XYZ file of C-alpha atoms in Angstrom:
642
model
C 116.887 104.411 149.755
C 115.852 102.202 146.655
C 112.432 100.263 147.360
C 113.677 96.732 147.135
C 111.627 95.067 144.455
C 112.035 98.335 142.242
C 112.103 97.550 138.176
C 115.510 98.486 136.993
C 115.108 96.104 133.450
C 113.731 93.919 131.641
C 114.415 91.684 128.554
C 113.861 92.364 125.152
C 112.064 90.452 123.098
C 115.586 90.243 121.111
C 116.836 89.242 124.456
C 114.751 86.919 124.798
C 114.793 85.532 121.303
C 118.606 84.863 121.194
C 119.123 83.990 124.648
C 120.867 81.004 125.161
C 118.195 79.139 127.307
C 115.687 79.944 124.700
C 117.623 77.764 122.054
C 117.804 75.376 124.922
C 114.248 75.263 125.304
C 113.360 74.570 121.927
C 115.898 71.738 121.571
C 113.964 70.504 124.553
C 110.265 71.000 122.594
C 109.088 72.394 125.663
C 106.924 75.551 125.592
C 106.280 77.427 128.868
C 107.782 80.581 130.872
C 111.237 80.033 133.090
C 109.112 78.720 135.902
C 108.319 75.700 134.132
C 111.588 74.741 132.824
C 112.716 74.938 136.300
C 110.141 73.450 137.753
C 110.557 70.108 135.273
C 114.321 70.526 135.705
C 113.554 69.253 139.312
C 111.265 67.230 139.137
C 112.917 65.388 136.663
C 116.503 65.652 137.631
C 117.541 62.273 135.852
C 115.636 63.553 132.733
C 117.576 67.108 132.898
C 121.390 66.525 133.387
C 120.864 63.717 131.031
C 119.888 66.719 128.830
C 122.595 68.912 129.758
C 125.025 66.230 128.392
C 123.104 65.840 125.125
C 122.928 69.128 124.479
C 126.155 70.624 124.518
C 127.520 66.789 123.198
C 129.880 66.403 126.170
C 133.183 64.449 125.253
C 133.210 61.261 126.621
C 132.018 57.595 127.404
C 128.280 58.079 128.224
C 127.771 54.645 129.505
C 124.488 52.621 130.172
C 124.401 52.827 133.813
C 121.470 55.005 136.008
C 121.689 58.615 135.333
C 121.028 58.613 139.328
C 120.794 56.203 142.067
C 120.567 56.141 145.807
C 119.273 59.408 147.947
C 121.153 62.552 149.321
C 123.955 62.067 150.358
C 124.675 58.929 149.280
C 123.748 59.653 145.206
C 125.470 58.121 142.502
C 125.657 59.831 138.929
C 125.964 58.777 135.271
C 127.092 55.249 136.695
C 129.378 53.701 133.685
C 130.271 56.777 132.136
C 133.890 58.700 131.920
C 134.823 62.127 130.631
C 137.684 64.126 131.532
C 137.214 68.126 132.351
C 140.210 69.008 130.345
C 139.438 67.712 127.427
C 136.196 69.374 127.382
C 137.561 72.661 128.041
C 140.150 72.357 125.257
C 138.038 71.475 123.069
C 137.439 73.919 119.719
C 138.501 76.161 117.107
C 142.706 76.584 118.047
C 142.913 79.895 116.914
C 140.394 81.290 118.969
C 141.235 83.454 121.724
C 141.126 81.496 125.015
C 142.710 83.303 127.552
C 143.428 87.028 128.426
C 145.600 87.722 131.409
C 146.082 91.330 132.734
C 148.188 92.215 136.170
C 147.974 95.614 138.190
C 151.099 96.679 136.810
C 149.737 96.277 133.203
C 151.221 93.818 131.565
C 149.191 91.398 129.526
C 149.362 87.866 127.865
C 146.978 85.708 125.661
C 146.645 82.480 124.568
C 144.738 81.224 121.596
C 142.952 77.619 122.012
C 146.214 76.129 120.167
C 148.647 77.883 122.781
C 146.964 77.064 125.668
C 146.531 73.302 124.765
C 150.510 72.877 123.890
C 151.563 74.461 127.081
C 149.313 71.864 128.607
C 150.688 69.677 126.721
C 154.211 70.456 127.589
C 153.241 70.741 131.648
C 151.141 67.613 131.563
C 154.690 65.924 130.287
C 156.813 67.580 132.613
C 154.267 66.020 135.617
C 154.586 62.577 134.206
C 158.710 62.902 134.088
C 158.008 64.056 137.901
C 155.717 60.658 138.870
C 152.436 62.062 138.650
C 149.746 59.828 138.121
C 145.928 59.507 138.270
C 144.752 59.561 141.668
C 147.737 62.030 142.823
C 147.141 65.258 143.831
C 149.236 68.401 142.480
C 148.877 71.547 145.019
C 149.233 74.981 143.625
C 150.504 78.458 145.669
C 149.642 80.647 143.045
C 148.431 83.929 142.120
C 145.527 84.224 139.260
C 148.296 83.854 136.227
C 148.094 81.522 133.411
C 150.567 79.285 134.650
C 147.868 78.656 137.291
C 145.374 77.445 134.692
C 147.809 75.652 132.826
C 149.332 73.625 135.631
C 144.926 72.788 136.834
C 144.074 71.734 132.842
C 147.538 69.577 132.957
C 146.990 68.114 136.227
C 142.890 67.489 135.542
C 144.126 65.317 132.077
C 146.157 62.994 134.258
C 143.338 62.444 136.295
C 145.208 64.254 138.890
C 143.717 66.223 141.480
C 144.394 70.074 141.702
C 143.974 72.057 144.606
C 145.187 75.621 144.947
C 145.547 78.171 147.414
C 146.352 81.831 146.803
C 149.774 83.395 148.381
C 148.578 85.513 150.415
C 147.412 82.699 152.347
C 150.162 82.392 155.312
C 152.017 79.446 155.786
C 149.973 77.895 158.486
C 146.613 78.677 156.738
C 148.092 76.420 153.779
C 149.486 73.840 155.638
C 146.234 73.389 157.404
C 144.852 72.850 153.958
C 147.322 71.122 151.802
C 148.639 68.546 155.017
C 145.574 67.113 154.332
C 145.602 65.766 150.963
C 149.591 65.024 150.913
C 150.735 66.631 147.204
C 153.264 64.365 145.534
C 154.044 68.027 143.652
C 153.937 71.807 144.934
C 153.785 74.567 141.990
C 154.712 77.822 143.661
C 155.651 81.190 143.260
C 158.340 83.043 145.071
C 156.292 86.316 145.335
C 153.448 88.376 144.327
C 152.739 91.764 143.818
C 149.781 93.527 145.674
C 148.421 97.389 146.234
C 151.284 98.259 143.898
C 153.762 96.228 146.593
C 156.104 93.386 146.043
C 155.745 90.581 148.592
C 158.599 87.840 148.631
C 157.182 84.291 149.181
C 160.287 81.644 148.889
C 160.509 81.845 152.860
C 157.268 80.589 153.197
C 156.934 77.916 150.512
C 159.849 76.968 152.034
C 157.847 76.351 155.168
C 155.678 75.063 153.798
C 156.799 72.292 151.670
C 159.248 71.222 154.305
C 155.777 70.163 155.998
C 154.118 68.422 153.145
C 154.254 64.043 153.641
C 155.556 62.682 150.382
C 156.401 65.961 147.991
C 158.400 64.202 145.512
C 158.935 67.948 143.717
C 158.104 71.424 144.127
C 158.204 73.683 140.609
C 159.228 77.563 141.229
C 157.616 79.908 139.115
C 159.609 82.616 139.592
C 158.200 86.429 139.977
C 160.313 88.433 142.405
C 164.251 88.582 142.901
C 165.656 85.198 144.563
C 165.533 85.693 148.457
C 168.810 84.427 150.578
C 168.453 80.883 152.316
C 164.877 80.168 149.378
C 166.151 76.634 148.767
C 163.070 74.164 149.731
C 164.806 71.077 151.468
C 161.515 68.765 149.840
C 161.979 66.352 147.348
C 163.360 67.782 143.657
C 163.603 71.051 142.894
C 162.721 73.145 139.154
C 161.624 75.998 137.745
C 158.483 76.193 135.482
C 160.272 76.655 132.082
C 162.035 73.115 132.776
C 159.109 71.619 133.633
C 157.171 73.131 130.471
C 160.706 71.928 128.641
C 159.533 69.097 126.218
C 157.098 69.918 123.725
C 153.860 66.812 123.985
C 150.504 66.688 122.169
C 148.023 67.088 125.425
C 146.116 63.474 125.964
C 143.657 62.783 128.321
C 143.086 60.105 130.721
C 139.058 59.773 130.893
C 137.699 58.805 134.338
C 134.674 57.554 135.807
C 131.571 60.257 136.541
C 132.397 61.023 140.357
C 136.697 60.804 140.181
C 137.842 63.947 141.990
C 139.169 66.977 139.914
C 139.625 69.343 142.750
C 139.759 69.615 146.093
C 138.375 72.832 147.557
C 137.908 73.822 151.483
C 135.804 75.689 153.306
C 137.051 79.067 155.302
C 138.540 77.506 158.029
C 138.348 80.635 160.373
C 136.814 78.278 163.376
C 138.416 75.125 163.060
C 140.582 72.492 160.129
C 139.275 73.420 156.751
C 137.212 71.118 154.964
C 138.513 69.805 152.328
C 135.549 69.645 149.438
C 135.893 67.021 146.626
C 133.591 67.820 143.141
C 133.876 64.852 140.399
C 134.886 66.075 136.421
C 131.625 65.109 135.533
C 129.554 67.157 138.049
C 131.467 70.067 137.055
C 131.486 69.563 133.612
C 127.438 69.437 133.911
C 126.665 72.103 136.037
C 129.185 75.006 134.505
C 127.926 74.257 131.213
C 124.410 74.679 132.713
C 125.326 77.410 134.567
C 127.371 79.609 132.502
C 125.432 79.190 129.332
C 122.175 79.438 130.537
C 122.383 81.443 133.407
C 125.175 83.921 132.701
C 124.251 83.302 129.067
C 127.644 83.053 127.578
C 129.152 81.443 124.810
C 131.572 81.610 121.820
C 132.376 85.023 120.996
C 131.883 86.009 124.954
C 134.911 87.571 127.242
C 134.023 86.441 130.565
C 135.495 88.460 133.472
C 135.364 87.511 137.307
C 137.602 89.178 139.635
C 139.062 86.656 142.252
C 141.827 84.553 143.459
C 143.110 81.144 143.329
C 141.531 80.707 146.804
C 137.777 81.326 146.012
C 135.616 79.353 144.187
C 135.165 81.373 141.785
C 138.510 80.871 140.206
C 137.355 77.704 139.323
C 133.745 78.919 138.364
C 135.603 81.453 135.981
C 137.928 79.000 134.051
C 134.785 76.964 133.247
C 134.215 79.861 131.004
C 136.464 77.504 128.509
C 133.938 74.362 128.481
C 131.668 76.781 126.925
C 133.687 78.582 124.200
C 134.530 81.783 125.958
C 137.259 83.754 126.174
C 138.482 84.124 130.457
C 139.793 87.128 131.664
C 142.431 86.495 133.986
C 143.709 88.996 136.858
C 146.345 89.481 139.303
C 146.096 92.244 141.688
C 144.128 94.556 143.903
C 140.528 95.760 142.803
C 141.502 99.250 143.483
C 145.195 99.737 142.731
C 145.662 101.973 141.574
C 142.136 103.562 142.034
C 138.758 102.097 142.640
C 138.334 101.795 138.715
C 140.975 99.541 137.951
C 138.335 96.904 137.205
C 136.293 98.640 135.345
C 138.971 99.800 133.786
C 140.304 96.524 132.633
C 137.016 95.630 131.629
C 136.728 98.668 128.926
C 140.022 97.890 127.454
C 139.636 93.972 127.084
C 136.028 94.155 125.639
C 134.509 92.070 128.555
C 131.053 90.762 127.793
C 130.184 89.835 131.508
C 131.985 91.274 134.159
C 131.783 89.491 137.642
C 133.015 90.797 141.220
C 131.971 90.744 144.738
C 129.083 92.497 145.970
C 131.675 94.858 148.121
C 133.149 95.846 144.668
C 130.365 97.301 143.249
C 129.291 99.460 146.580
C 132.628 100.632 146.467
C 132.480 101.744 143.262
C 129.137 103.442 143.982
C 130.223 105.071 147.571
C 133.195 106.693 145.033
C 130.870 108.094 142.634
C 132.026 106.277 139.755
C 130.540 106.062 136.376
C 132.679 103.780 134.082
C 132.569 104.181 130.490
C 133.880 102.501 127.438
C 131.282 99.285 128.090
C 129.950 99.009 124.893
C 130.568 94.983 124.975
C 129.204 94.684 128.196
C 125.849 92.567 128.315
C 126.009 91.394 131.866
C 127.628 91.662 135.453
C 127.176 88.846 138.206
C 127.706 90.074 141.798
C 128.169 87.287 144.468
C 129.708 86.649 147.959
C 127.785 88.720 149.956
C 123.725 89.866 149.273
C 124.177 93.187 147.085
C 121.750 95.701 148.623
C 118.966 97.934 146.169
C 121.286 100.387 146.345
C 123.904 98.772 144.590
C 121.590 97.406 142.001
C 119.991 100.596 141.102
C 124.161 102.628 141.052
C 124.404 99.998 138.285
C 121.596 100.926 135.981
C 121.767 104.465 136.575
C 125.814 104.908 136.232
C 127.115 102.078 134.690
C 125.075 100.757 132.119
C 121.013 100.393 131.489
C 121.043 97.952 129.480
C 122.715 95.313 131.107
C 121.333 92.312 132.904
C 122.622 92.509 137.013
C 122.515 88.657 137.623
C 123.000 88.585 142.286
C 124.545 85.242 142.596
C 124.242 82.964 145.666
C 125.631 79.602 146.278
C 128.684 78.360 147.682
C 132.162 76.427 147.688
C 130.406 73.586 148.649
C 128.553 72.945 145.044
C 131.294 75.568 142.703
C 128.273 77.152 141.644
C 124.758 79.186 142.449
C 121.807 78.002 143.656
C 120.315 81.265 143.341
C 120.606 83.776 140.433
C 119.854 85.374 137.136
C 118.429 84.506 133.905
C 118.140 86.511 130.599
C 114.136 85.546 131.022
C 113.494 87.188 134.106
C 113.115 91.278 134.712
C 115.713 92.383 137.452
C 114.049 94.096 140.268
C 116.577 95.939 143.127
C 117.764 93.540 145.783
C 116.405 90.687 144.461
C 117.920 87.420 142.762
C 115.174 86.668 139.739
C 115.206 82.547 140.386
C 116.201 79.895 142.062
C 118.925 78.127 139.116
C 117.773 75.150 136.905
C 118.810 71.594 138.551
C 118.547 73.369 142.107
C 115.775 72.749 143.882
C 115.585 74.842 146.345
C 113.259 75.770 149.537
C 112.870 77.832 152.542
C 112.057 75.731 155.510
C 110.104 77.383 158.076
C 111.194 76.380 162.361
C 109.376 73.114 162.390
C 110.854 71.971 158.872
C 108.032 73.180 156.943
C 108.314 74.852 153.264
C 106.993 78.422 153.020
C 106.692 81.335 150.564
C 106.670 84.644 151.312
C 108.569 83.886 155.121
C 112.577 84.043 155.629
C 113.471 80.725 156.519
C 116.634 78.314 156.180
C 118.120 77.306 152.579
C 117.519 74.120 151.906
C 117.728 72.176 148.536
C 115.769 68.857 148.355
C 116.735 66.779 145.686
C 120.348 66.060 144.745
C 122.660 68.165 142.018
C 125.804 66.790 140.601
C 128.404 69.386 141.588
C 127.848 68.308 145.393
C 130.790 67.451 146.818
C 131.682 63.325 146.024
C 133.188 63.320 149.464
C 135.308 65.470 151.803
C 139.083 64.392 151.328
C 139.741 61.919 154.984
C 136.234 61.257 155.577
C 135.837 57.241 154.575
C 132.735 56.988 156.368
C 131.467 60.028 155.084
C 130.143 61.322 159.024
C 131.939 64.717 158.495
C 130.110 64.869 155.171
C 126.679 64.280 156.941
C 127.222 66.258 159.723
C 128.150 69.505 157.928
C 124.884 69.393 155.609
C 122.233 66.669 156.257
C 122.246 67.032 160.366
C 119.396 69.054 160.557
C 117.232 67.675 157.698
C 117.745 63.902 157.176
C 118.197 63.604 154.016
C 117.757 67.549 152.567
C 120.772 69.430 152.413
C 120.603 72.162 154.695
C 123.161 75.336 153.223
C 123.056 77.787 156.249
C 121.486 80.661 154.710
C 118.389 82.533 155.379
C 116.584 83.242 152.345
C 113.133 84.557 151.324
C 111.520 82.760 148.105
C 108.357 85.336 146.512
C 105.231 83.754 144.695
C 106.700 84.603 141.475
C 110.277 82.588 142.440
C 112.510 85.363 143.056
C 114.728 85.124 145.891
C 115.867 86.990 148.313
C 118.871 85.984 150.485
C 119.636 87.474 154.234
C 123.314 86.210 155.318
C 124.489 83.283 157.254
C 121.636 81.700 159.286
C 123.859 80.618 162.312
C 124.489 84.780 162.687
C 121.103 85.909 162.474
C 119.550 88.839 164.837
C 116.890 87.587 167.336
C 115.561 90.247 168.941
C 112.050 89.588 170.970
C 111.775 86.719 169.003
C 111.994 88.760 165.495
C 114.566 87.006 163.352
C 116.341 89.016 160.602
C 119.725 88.467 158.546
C 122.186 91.007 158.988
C 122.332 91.347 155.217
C 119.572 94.040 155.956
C 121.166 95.736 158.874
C 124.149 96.045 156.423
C 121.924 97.648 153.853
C 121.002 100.461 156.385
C 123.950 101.165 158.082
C 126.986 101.284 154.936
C 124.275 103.444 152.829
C 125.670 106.581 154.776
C 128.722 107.778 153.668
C 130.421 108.051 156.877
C 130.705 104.118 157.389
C 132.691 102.541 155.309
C 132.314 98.891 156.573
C 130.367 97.282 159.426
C 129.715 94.256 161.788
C 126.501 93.670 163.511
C 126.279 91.161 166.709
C 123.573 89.785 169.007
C 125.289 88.306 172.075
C 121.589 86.594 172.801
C 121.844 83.041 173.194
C 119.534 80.878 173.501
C 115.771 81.916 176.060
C 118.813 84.665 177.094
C 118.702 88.122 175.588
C 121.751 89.758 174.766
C 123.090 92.883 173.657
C 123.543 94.125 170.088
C 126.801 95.645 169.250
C 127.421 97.581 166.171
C 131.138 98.303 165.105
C 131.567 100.243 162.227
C 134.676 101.236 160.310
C 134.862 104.563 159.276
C 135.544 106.702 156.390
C 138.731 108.958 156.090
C 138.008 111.928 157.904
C 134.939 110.758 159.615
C 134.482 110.358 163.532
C 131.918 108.774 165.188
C 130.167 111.372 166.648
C 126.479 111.927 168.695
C 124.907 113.469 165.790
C 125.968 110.452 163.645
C 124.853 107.641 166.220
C 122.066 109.718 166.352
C 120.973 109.477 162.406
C 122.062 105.741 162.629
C 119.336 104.938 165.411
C 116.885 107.072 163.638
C 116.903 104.852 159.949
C 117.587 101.898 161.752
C 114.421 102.346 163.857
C 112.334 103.666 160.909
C 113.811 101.208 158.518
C 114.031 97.557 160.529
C 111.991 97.816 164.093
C 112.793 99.881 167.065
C 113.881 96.098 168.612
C 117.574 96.589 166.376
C 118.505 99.421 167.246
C 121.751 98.433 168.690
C 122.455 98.712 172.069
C 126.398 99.900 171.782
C 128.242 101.798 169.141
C 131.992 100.837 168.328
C 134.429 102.398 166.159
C 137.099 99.914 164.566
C 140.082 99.993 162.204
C 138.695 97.284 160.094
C 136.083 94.441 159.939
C 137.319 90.869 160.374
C 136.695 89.014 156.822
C 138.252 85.848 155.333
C 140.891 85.790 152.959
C 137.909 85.758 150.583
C 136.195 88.639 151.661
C 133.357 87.277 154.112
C 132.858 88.899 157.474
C 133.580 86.526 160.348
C 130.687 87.505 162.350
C 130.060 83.918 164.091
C 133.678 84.415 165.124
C 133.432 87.882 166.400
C 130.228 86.808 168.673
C 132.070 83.827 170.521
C 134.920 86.071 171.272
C 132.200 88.732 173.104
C 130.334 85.581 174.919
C 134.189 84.611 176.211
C 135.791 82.325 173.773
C 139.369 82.827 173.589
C 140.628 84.694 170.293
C 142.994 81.807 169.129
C 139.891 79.350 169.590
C 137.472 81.548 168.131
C 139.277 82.356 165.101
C 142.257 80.985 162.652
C 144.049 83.941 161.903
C 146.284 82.722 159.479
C 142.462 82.011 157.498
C 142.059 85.951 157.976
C 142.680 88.498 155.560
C 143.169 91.131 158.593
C 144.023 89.088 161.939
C 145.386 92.113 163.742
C 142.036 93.965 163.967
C 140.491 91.186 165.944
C 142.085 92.562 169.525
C 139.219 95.227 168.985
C 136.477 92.665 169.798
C 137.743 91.800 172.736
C 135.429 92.460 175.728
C 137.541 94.728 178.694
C 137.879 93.185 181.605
């Protein structure tokens, strides 16, 4: 065990010194430690984005309208001004290296600055000849390649909107997503290659453009041999190189503050996904907040995130352009073909700040790793699940001790963190140094109450600009409401349990609406988690109360378990000991369950809300979408016998 809080770094005073918030700071003429800047970034939110524009000399129209009007959720940004995303992330030196793009099977691309704005160029013409417009939406099926990011850039110039999902979404899963928004064009590819496996997909875009309301075109890039009977019978048909056919200077259509640039969506595992709208300018603002001052990159920087065209932080990593870097693009599994094959990729390509999942790097420790060749490497960001102190002290004793760990926690909802790292703050084990400049967040005790030093719910009080503009269908905006301002009139509630310390650190527990409540003592299974996958046995778990509400339940562990490990007395035994010496003798779980796997999303989250309604009785197709699952077939496991 690591004592959470534990000292595993702090800056230098050379850190400090040429960290990119510093420089921001004195721009700013304001003296003070990190708490202040945040705190004035808050209280002062018209004051700070207006800065955020200045200071990195966003391209655009700035207008003379109110930097902010109205109250959450009805807020209004930057009113007279237009930008467009695209142009700001192709802005620059053309012969710098932009983009790096490296597959599991080792083959690699790059573009400079120059490349990577004529292929836009050349795609953004080929849309036009197709009827694309401002206003239209462009829907890509697409694996993390550079044709991904070329067709987004191209489609965000128009003043398009770009949504994405990645292909090993199943047909229904996209249709649920991409239905809603009605494409006038599908980019696609006809397969993918996985776990060192090829995977055919022309049968299923074929699906699922055949379901798609006024698809005027659907573009093939092609990856795998042609499968019989692949023809799409939806609108025109072409392959990528004649749509990329005519060579065009890139141009850019500039649009008002709030016009959509993407829609994203929510897991959909329990019901229609939501389908999230951010504005360019909301984007534009907070990634060049975020990136440069929080992940502290800039020119000169390879920025590395592991993820998929389905996550968030595909779109969080190709911001890296707005603020010179180079991105690191890749397609394929995080261990194919060992667990190192990130690492790996990160040692050859010279990354500068490496970013995964929180999973990833306990992996990586539970295999005993110790990657070398990481002499670039200044920083790693973790995110999608809480990283436990275990997996923040692996990092500084086997993968690098000088590096600044930034834990990450935020959402789809805002393309960003609320929650994270800064090259200011020390990094203590298991907990996130700040809450992130612009975000002001809380911890709201039962009765609505703000507390320090107590878990309580996330809430952030005063508006940022990445919130969503709308959710795609919702005219009145009532879906909008209901999914963040229900609880708190007015103060967006996120769904998280989190713990905020005196000195602003953070620390964040899992998903509020699957906490444990047992004899009234509330705790996030983030910390059952931490107990149970530190021995080397387990190699993934789910934790559920069944207790609903003045009703106890029981609390079911199911663990999965390492190759050649059973589930034995003696091990059931250890597990009640440390999780009665470790939590309370109150969750120490009633029944012990061995699984083939954990239900998670297609982005890696564990469906734990899911798994309890299907123990309390729900059906499984009601409970669950399984075509919003990365592993549907495990979920006959949960069912209660008869």
């Amino acid at each position: 065990m690591v004592e959470e809080g534990a000292l595993l770094w702090e800056p230098t005073a050379e850190v400090v010194r040429n960290a990119k918030i510093t420089r921001y700071a004195e721009w700013l003429g304001r003296e003070g430690d990190y708490q202040d800047i945040w705190r004035w970034s808050v209280e002062s939110p018209a004051e700070f984005w207006t800065s955020i524009w200045d200071y990195f000399a966003v391209v655009g129209d700035r207008g003379d309208g109110p930097v902010l009007s109205g109250t959450m959720p009805d807020v209004t940004w930057f009113e007279g001004t237009t930008l467009n995303y695209a142009e700001n992330a192709l802005r620059g030196d053309p012969d710098r290296l932009a983009v790096i793009f490296r597959d599991e099977s080792g083959n690699r691309r790059t573009y400079t600055l120059g490349e990577l704005r004529a292929e836009v160029g050349r795609v953004r013409a080929g849309l036009i000849r197709l009827g694309v417009g401002c206003g239209d939406r462009v829907a890509g099926y697409v694996p993390n390649i550079p044709e991904a990011l070329i067709a987004f850039l191209a489609t965000a110039s128009l003043g398009a909107i770009w949504s994405s999902c990645s292909p090993d979404f199943g047909a229904p899963s996209v249709i649920d997503r991409f239905t809603q928004i009605e494409p006038k064009v599908l980019v696609a590819v006809d397969g993918y290659r996985y776990n060192g496996k090829q995977f055919g997909r022309a049968g299923v875009v074929r699906d699922i453009a055949a379901k798609l309301p006024g698809l005027a075109a659907t573009v093939w890039i092609p990856s795998v041999p042609a499968e019989d009977g692949a023809d799409v019978a939806a609108g025109e048909e072409l392959d990528w190189e004649t749509l990329r056919a005519e060579a065009a200077e890139p141009a850019f259509e500039r649009v008002p503050f709030g016009h959509p640039l993407w829609v994203l969506y929510s897991s959909g595992t329990t019901g229609l996904p939501k389908p999230i709208v951010h504005g360019h300018g909301g984007i534009v603002l907070e990634h060049l907040k975020a990136l440069s001052f929080h992940q502290d990159l800039g020119e000169g920087d390879v920025f590395f995130w592991y993820t998929t065209t389905g996550w968030m932080m595909w779109n969080f990593l190709i911001g890296g352009l707005l603020v010179g870097a180079t991105v690191v693009l890749y397609d394929g599994s995080a261990a194919h073909p060992d667990t190192g094959a990130l690492w790996e990729v990160a040692a050859r390509e010279g990354v500068t700040y490496f970013g995964t999942g929180a999973p990833y790097i306990v992996a990586s420790m539970k295999a005993g790793l110790r990657p070398s060749g990481l002499e670039r490497l200044r920083g790693i960001g973790s995110t999608g699940s809480p990283l436990p102190p275990e997996g923040f002290a692996w990092v500084y004793s086997d993968v690098k001790p000088d590096v600044q760990l930034g834990s990450f926690s935020g959402g789809t909802d805002v393309c960003t963190g609320f929650v994270g790292a800064v090259p200011l703050l020390p990094i203590r084990a298991g907990v996130i140094p700040c809450r992130c400049l612009g975000a002001r967040v809380e911890s709201f005790d039962a009765a609505g109450n703000p507390v320090v030093g107590e878990v309580g719910e996330l809430v952030v009080t005063t508006p940022m600009p990445s919130m969503p503009v709308m959710f795609w269908n919702d005219p009145s905006g009532d879906r909008y409401r209901e999914s963040y301002f229900a609880d708190y009139p007015g103060i967006w509630r996120h769904g998280d349990w989190i713990k905020i310390l005196p000195d602003g650190g953070c620390v964040i527990y899992g998903r509020s609406d699957s906490t444990l409540n047992r004899g009234g003592v509330r705790m996030g299974t983030s910390e059952f988690y931490r107990v149970v996958e530190r021995f080397e046995e387990i190699e993934d778990s789910l934790v559920i109360d069944t207790g609903q509400l003045g009703q106890d339940g029981r609390l079911l562990l199911y663990v999965t378990l390492a190759p050649g490990a059973e589930l034995t007395e003696d091990l059931v035994a250890r597990l009640r000991a440390a999780l009665r010496s470790e939590l309370s003798p109150r969750h120490v779980p009633d029944e012990f369950h061995r699984v083939p796997g954990i239900p998670r999303t297609l982005s890696g989250k564990k469906l734990e809300v899911p798994v309890r309604k299907i123990l309390l009785g729900t059906p499984v197709e009601k409970a669950a979408n399984r075509d919003a699952m990365a592993n549907p077939e495990v979920l006959a496991h949960f069912v209660p016998e008869s």
